[in-house]
Amino acid sequence: MVRRPCCDKQGTNKGAWSAEEDEVLINYVKIHGEGKWRRVAQNAGLNRCAKSCRLRWLNYLRPGIKRGDITEEEEDLIIRLHRLLGNRWALIAGRLPGRTDNEIKNYWNTTLAKKYGSFSPRSCVRKPNSEQKMLHYQNHGPTNNSDRINANQPSGAGTCGIAIIPQEEKHCLEEKSIGLVGNSCSIDNQDLFSSLLVRDEGAEDHLSFLMSIDINKDFMTGVTGSDSQLCPSNRTAHEDNNYDIFGELHNNNLTSSSPFDVTSDDQVVKVESKVMCDQQLSLHVELKKLASFLDLEDEWN
DNA sequence: AAGGTGCGCAACCGCCGGAGG
DNA sequence: GCCTCCGGCGGTTGCGCACCT
């Protein structure tokens, strides 16, 4: 099926908007309201594509748009939301009053991706090929150096995979989380998302409801995994534990403090696998609550 | 001063899903 | 159920500016 283009590209203006065009668009929307952008483009006398008009209005002309100067609080929120939602810029922008998806996307691609890598747990929703790539990482981890390099490219570079965040950066992220929320990292999975759902409570600022998101691998496994991955029947616990959410290969001599350590004893592996599965199912329920809170419930069904 | 390079950001593009006929 | 329109979204491009040599 051939889709009709959103407008006749021939003869329409492209590129930067002039002040006059902005004024025309503002005046038209003031009188006629938003929507029906094709008609806006035609009737307002703007020689612009309908989508171009919509984009210009939504991103720059709409009242209440904040420009530039992303605060530290906003940056933290972007980072956390991105960790949770991936490249769902519109959703992230929805939690940042006055900010647009385009601005946040640009900010991420130009600033934050360099700082923190491009890890995006749910960024591959729309692209099966990317999902396969992600699955490849989850199943096999990075296979060689080039994989690692590619996966660490900013998302703007067109890659879509799990970023390999260096240990020191992971540590830095964790430190940042701790600094903002005190002992957040000590919250166990049972309480983690219950605490997330309490908004504006206590002396914390408006970001508090998301401040407690830990980036520990158990949480992220729940975030990135599909339902089937919550109970990975096709994979052994051994395989699961060899690669963490950051795609990094762990040595088999993992630190003994991990509750999910792998041993060569099959019995132990099975028991631990069951424990992990139960915890992750519980986590999944909590995630669903959070998804509901963020208007994402459909995503979890 | 001129050319090269990198970066930030506005804008474009193509795909998708919902609504309505 | 099919088709078209419309709006929304995320990825990508390319322009303009600042900085460097």
Short mmCIF file of C-alpha atoms (C1' of nucleotides) in Angstrom, two decimals:
data_model
loop_
_atom_site.label_atom_id
_atom_site.label_comp_id
_atom_site.label_asym_id
_atom_site.label_seq_id
_atom_site.Cartn_x
_atom_site.Cartn_y
_atom_site.Cartn_z
CA MET A 1 0.00 0.00 0.00
CA VAL A 2 1.34 3.39 -0.93
CA ARG A 3 0.91 5.97 1.71
CA ARG A 4 0.09 9.44 0.65
CA PRO A 5 2.73 11.85 1.88
CA CYS A 6 1.66 14.09 4.72
CA CYS A 7 1.77 16.98 2.32
CA ASP A 8 3.04 17.95 -1.06
CA LYS A 9 6.73 18.33 -0.52
CA GLN A 10 7.10 20.17 -3.80
CA GLY A 11 7.29 23.87 -3.28
CA THR A 12 7.03 23.85 0.48
CA ASN A 13 9.52 25.75 2.54
CA LYS A 14 12.07 23.73 4.39
CA GLY A 15 14.69 24.51 6.94
CA ALA A 16 14.67 27.07 9.69
CA TRP A 17 11.51 28.97 10.44
CA SER A 18 11.51 32.73 10.07
CA ALA A 19 10.06 35.06 12.68
CA GLU A 20 7.27 35.93 10.26
CA GLU A 21 6.32 32.30 9.81
CA ASP A 22 6.32 31.82 13.57
CA GLU A 23 4.02 34.77 13.98
CA VAL A 24 1.63 33.52 11.35
CA LEU A 25 1.49 30.12 12.97
CA ILE A 26 1.00 31.52 16.47
CA ASN A 27 -1.80 33.77 15.30
CA TYR A 28 -3.51 30.96 13.44
CA VAL A 29 -3.37 28.59 16.39
CA LYS A 30 -4.59 31.31 18.73
CA ILE A 31 -7.67 31.71 16.59
CA HIS A 32 -8.35 28.17 15.45
CA GLY A 33 -6.64 26.07 18.05
CA GLU A 34 -4.23 23.18 17.68
CA GLY A 35 -4.77 20.17 15.50
CA LYS A 36 -5.71 19.65 11.86
CA TRP A 37 -2.22 20.61 10.91
CA ARG A 38 -2.79 20.01 7.24
CA ARG A 39 -5.47 22.67 7.33
CA VAL A 40 -3.20 24.92 9.37
CA ALA A 41 -0.55 24.64 6.71
CA GLN A 42 -3.05 25.36 3.96
CA ASN A 43 -5.23 28.01 5.54
CA ALA A 44 -2.66 30.00 7.42
CA GLY A 45 -0.85 30.72 4.22
CA LEU A 46 2.23 28.97 5.48
CA ASN A 47 4.12 27.29 2.74
CA ARG A 48 5.04 24.52 5.12
CA CYS A 49 4.40 20.85 5.54
CA ALA A 50 1.70 20.01 8.09
CA LYS A 51 4.14 18.07 10.17
CA SER A 52 6.57 20.91 10.10
CA CYS A 53 3.88 23.22 11.48
CA ARG A 54 3.01 20.76 14.21
CA LEU A 55 6.62 20.27 15.16
CA ARG A 56 7.32 23.96 15.24
CA TRP A 57 4.32 24.61 17.42
CA LEU A 58 4.85 21.78 19.83
CA ASN A 59 8.57 22.24 20.25
CA TYR A 60 9.02 25.98 20.17
CA LEU A 61 5.93 28.12 19.92
CA ARG A 62 3.58 26.45 22.35
CA PRO A 63 3.13 28.46 25.56
CA GLY A 64 5.03 27.19 28.58
CA ILE A 65 7.99 25.77 26.71
CA LYS A 66 11.20 25.96 28.69
CA ARG A 67 14.34 26.40 26.66
CA GLY A 68 17.85 25.44 27.61
CA ASP A 69 19.38 25.38 31.07
CA ILE A 70 18.46 21.88 32.04
CA THR A 71 18.84 21.78 35.79
CA GLU A 72 20.64 19.08 37.73
CA GLU A 73 17.33 17.81 39.01
CA GLU A 74 15.97 17.57 35.51
CA GLU A 75 19.11 15.84 34.35
CA ASP A 76 18.86 13.28 37.12
CA LEU A 77 15.25 12.67 36.30
CA ILE A 78 16.06 12.26 32.63
CA ILE A 79 18.76 9.75 33.45
CA ARG A 80 16.50 7.75 35.69
CA LEU A 81 13.55 7.83 33.38
CA HIS A 82 15.76 6.87 30.50
CA ARG A 83 17.10 3.98 32.49
CA LEU A 84 13.56 2.90 33.15
CA LEU A 85 11.92 3.70 29.84
CA GLY A 86 14.69 3.74 27.29
CA ASN A 87 14.43 6.09 24.34
CA ARG A 88 10.81 6.89 25.01
CA TRP A 89 11.44 10.58 24.75
CA ALA A 90 7.82 11.59 24.66
CA LEU A 91 7.14 9.74 27.89
CA ILE A 92 10.20 11.19 29.52
CA ALA A 93 9.25 14.66 28.35
CA GLY A 94 5.81 14.12 29.80
CA ARG A 95 7.38 13.95 33.24
CA LEU A 96 9.34 17.16 32.71
CA PRO A 97 6.97 20.10 32.55
CA GLY A 98 7.85 22.54 29.81
CA ARG A 99 10.36 20.25 28.18
CA THR A 100 9.83 18.69 24.78
CA ASP A 101 10.75 15.24 23.61
CA ASN A 102 12.99 16.73 20.96
CA GLU A 103 14.92 18.77 23.47
CA ILE A 104 15.38 15.84 25.81
CA LYS A 105 16.40 13.60 22.95
CA ASN A 106 18.95 16.12 21.81
CA TYR A 107 20.19 16.65 25.33
CA TRP A 108 20.62 12.95 25.79
CA ASN A 109 22.36 12.39 22.50
CA THR A 110 24.71 15.32 22.88
CA THR A 111 25.41 15.36 26.59
CA LEU A 112 24.21 12.44 28.64
CA ALA A 113 25.01 9.65 26.21
CA LYS A 114 28.62 10.68 26.40
CA LYS A 115 28.57 10.71 30.17
CA TYR A 116 26.59 7.60 30.84
CA GLY A 117 26.52 5.60 27.65
CA SER A 118 23.40 4.85 25.69
CA PHE A 119 21.83 2.07 27.68
CA SER A 120 18.16 2.00 26.87
CA PRO A 121 16.22 -0.87 28.35
CA ARG A 122 13.15 -0.39 26.25
CA SER A 123 14.55 1.38 23.28
CA CYS A 124 14.10 -1.51 20.94
CA VAL A 125 10.36 -1.86 21.17
CA ARG A 126 9.68 -0.86 17.64
CA LYS A 127 12.43 -2.65 15.82
CA PRO A 128 12.56 -6.39 15.70
CA ASN A 129 16.11 -6.39 14.41
CA SER A 130 17.21 -4.38 17.36
CA GLU A 131 15.38 -6.71 19.67
CA GLN A 132 17.31 -9.56 18.19
CA LYS A 133 20.49 -7.67 18.78
CA MET A 134 19.49 -7.03 22.36
CA LEU A 135 18.57 -10.64 22.83
CA HIS A 136 21.88 -11.55 21.40
CA TYR A 137 23.55 -9.52 24.12
CA GLN A 138 21.35 -11.00 26.77
CA ASN A 139 22.01 -14.49 25.61
CA HIS A 140 25.60 -14.28 24.65
CA GLY A 141 26.98 -11.04 25.91
CA PRO A 142 29.43 -9.09 23.83
CA THR A 143 31.20 -11.44 21.52
CA ASN A 144 34.20 -9.37 20.68
CA ASN A 145 35.74 -5.98 21.00
CA SER A 146 33.88 -4.48 18.10
CA ASP A 147 30.60 -5.41 19.75
CA ARG A 148 31.64 -3.57 22.81
CA ILE A 149 32.65 -0.52 20.88
CA ASN A 150 29.49 -0.42 18.84
CA ALA A 151 27.28 -0.93 21.81
CA ASN A 152 28.85 2.01 23.50
CA GLN A 153 28.08 4.44 20.74
CA PRO A 154 25.61 7.18 21.54
CA SER A 155 22.13 6.27 20.46
CA GLY A 156 22.32 9.11 18.02
CA ALA A 157 24.79 7.07 16.10
CA GLY A 158 22.00 4.74 15.16
CA THR A 159 22.91 1.79 17.28
CA CYS A 160 20.43 0.13 19.48
CA GLY A 161 21.82 -2.23 22.00
CA ILE A 162 22.92 -2.48 25.52
CA ALA A 163 25.60 -0.01 26.29
CA ILE A 164 28.69 -1.34 27.88
CA ILE A 165 29.12 1.10 30.70
CA PRO A 166 32.56 1.00 32.16
CA GLN A 167 32.75 -0.03 35.77
CA GLU A 168 33.92 3.38 36.88
CA GLU A 169 30.94 5.03 35.21
CA LYS A 170 28.55 2.53 36.72
CA HIS A 171 30.09 3.27 40.04
CA CYS A 172 29.73 6.98 39.40
CA LEU A 173 26.06 6.52 38.58
CA GLU A 174 25.47 4.52 41.67
CA GLU A 175 27.27 7.08 43.76
CA LYS A 176 25.07 9.74 42.29
CA SER A 177 21.97 7.78 43.19
CA ILE A 178 23.17 7.27 46.70
CA GLY A 179 24.04 10.89 47.09
CA LEU A 180 20.55 11.91 46.12
CA VAL A 181 18.53 9.50 48.13
CA GLY A 182 20.68 8.47 50.99
CA ASN A 183 20.58 4.76 51.54
CA SER A 184 18.50 3.95 48.52
CA CYS A 185 20.75 1.14 47.52
CA SER A 186 19.96 -0.72 50.67
CA ILE A 187 16.29 -0.90 49.85
CA ASP A 188 15.46 -4.42 48.93
CA ASN A 189 13.30 -5.43 46.05
CA GLN A 190 10.23 -5.88 48.20
CA ASP A 191 10.18 -2.24 49.19
CA LEU A 192 11.77 -0.66 46.20
CA PHE A 193 8.77 0.01 44.05
CA SER A 194 6.38 0.59 46.87
CA SER A 195 8.61 3.46 47.79
CA LEU A 196 8.60 4.66 44.22
CA LEU A 197 4.85 4.96 44.24
CA VAL A 198 4.81 7.36 47.14
CA ARG A 199 5.04 10.71 45.48
CA ASP A 200 5.80 14.05 47.06
CA GLU A 201 6.02 12.53 50.45
CA GLY A 202 8.49 13.77 53.00
CA ALA A 203 11.01 16.48 52.55
CA GLU A 204 12.36 15.26 49.24
CA ASP A 205 11.69 17.28 46.16
CA HIS A 206 9.30 16.34 43.41
CA LEU A 207 11.77 13.90 42.00
CA SER A 208 11.67 11.75 45.04
CA PHE A 209 9.32 9.18 43.60
CA LEU A 210 11.97 8.12 41.16
CA MET A 211 15.03 8.68 43.23
CA SER A 212 15.05 5.24 44.66
CA ILE A 213 15.51 3.41 41.40
CA ASP A 214 18.54 1.35 41.92
CA ILE A 215 20.56 0.23 38.99
CA ASN A 216 21.37 -3.07 40.44
CA LYS A 217 21.24 -5.89 38.00
CA ASP A 218 18.24 -7.58 39.54
CA PHE A 219 16.06 -4.60 38.93
CA MET A 220 17.35 -4.05 35.47
CA THR A 221 16.91 -7.64 34.52
CA GLY A 222 13.28 -7.19 35.39
CA VAL A 223 13.07 -4.03 33.37
CA THR A 224 14.75 -5.33 30.29
CA GLY A 225 13.40 -8.79 30.34
CA SER A 226 10.18 -9.94 28.83
CA ASP A 227 7.91 -12.15 30.88
CA SER A 228 9.59 -15.20 29.56
CA GLN A 229 12.89 -13.84 30.68
CA LEU A 230 11.68 -13.50 34.21
CA CYS A 231 11.75 -17.28 34.44
CA PRO A 232 14.48 -18.16 32.07
CA SER A 233 13.72 -21.80 31.56
CA ASN A 234 15.88 -22.02 28.48
CA ARG A 235 18.91 -20.59 30.11
CA THR A 236 20.79 -21.70 33.08
CA ALA A 237 21.39 -19.49 36.02
CA HIS A 238 24.99 -19.87 35.16
CA GLU A 239 24.49 -18.22 31.80
CA ASP A 240 22.38 -15.48 33.30
CA ASN A 241 24.97 -14.61 35.84
CA ASN A 242 27.87 -14.51 33.50
CA TYR A 243 26.58 -11.34 31.90
CA ASP A 244 25.03 -8.56 33.85
CA ILE A 245 22.70 -5.94 32.57
CA PHE A 246 25.60 -3.91 31.31
CA GLY A 247 26.61 -6.75 29.11
CA GLU A 248 29.81 -7.26 30.93
CA LEU A 249 31.29 -10.64 31.23
CA HIS A 250 31.86 -11.70 34.77
CA ASN A 251 34.46 -14.15 35.67
CA ASN A 252 33.20 -17.32 37.15
CA ASN A 253 34.87 -16.44 40.40
CA LEU A 254 32.22 -13.92 41.26
CA THR A 255 32.37 -12.17 44.55
CA SER A 256 30.87 -14.40 47.14
CA SER A 257 28.64 -11.69 48.51
CA SER A 258 26.23 -11.98 45.63
CA PRO A 259 23.10 -13.91 46.57
CA PHE A 260 23.00 -15.31 43.06
CA ASP A 261 26.46 -16.64 42.87
CA VAL A 262 26.99 -19.50 40.57
CA THR A 263 28.41 -22.70 41.77
CA SER A 264 29.07 -25.86 39.94
CA ASP A 265 26.55 -27.65 42.10
CA ASP A 266 23.40 -28.15 40.05
CA GLN A 267 21.20 -28.38 43.12
CA VAL A 268 22.33 -25.05 44.37
CA VAL A 269 21.88 -23.53 40.97
CA LYS A 270 18.31 -24.77 40.80
CA VAL A 271 17.42 -23.45 44.23
CA GLU A 272 19.00 -20.12 43.50
CA SER A 273 17.30 -19.98 40.17
CA LYS A 274 13.94 -20.51 41.88
CA VAL A 275 14.67 -17.80 44.42
CA MET A 276 15.68 -15.44 41.66
CA CYS A 277 12.58 -16.30 39.68
CA ASP A 278 10.31 -15.63 42.65
CA GLN A 279 11.99 -12.35 43.39
CA GLN A 280 11.76 -11.30 39.80
CA LEU A 281 8.09 -12.18 39.61
CA SER A 282 7.49 -10.08 42.67
CA LEU A 283 9.53 -7.38 41.05
CA HIS A 284 7.46 -7.68 37.93
CA VAL A 285 4.29 -6.96 39.89
CA GLU A 286 5.88 -3.89 41.36
CA LEU A 287 7.08 -2.81 37.93
CA LYS A 288 3.55 -3.14 36.70
CA LYS A 289 2.42 -0.81 39.43
CA LEU A 290 5.04 1.66 38.38
CA ALA A 291 4.07 1.26 34.74
CA SER A 292 0.50 1.99 35.69
CA PHE A 293 1.63 5.07 37.54
CA LEU A 294 3.51 6.19 34.47
CA ASP A 295 0.57 5.45 32.17
CA LEU A 296 2.48 2.55 30.70
CA GLU A 297 0.26 -0.24 31.88
CA ASP A 298 -0.39 -1.49 28.37
CA GLU A 299 3.29 -2.06 27.92
CA TRP A 300 3.22 -4.64 30.67
CA ASN A 301 0.24 -6.57 29.46
"C1'" DA B 1 42.72 35.72 8.75
"C1'" DA B 2 41.48 31.40 6.75
"C1'" DG B 3 40.47 26.73 6.74
"C1'" DG B 4 39.32 22.55 9.34
"C1'" DT B 5 36.86 20.19 12.85
"C1'" DG B 6 33.54 19.13 16.33
"C1'" DC B 7 29.34 20.02 18.54
"C1'" DG B 8 24.60 21.44 19.54
"C1'" DC B 9 20.24 21.70 18.02
"C1'" DA B 10 16.34 22.61 14.85
"C1'" DA B 11 14.16 20.26 11.51
"C1'" DC B 12 13.14 16.41 8.51
"C1'" DC B 13 11.91 11.62 7.51
"C1'" DG B 14 9.66 7.35 7.75
"C1'" DC B 15 7.00 4.31 10.40
"C1'" DC B 16 3.19 3.28 13.34
"C1'" DG B 17 -1.39 3.15 15.48
"C1'" DG B 18 -5.92 5.10 16.33
"C1'" DA B 19 -10.05 7.17 14.56
"C1'" DG B 20 -13.46 7.61 11.38
"C1'" DG B 21 -15.81 6.89 6.98
"C1'" DG C 1 -12.91 -5.43 7.26
"C1'" DC C 2 -10.64 -2.09 4.46
"C1'" DC C 3 -8.88 2.34 3.46
"C1'" DT C 4 -7.48 6.99 4.38
"C1'" DC C 5 -6.41 10.68 7.34
"C1'" DC C 6 -4.16 12.41 11.13
"C1'" DG C 7 -1.20 12.81 14.90
"C1'" DG C 8 2.61 10.97 17.39
"C1'" DC C 9 7.06 9.07 17.87
"C1'" DG C 10 12.04 8.03 17.49
"C1'" DG C 11 16.00 8.12 14.45
"C1'" DT C 12 18.66 10.84 11.60
"C1'" DT C 13 20.39 14.79 9.04
"C1'" DG C 14 22.47 19.00 8.14
"C1'" DC C 15 23.14 23.84 9.24
"C1'" DG C 16 25.37 27.22 11.96
"C1'" DC C 17 28.39 28.36 15.41
"C1'" DA C 18 32.51 28.02 18.32
"C1'" DC C 19 36.90 26.54 18.80
"C1'" DC C 20 41.36 25.06 17.18
"C1'" DT C 21 45.38 25.02 14.20
#
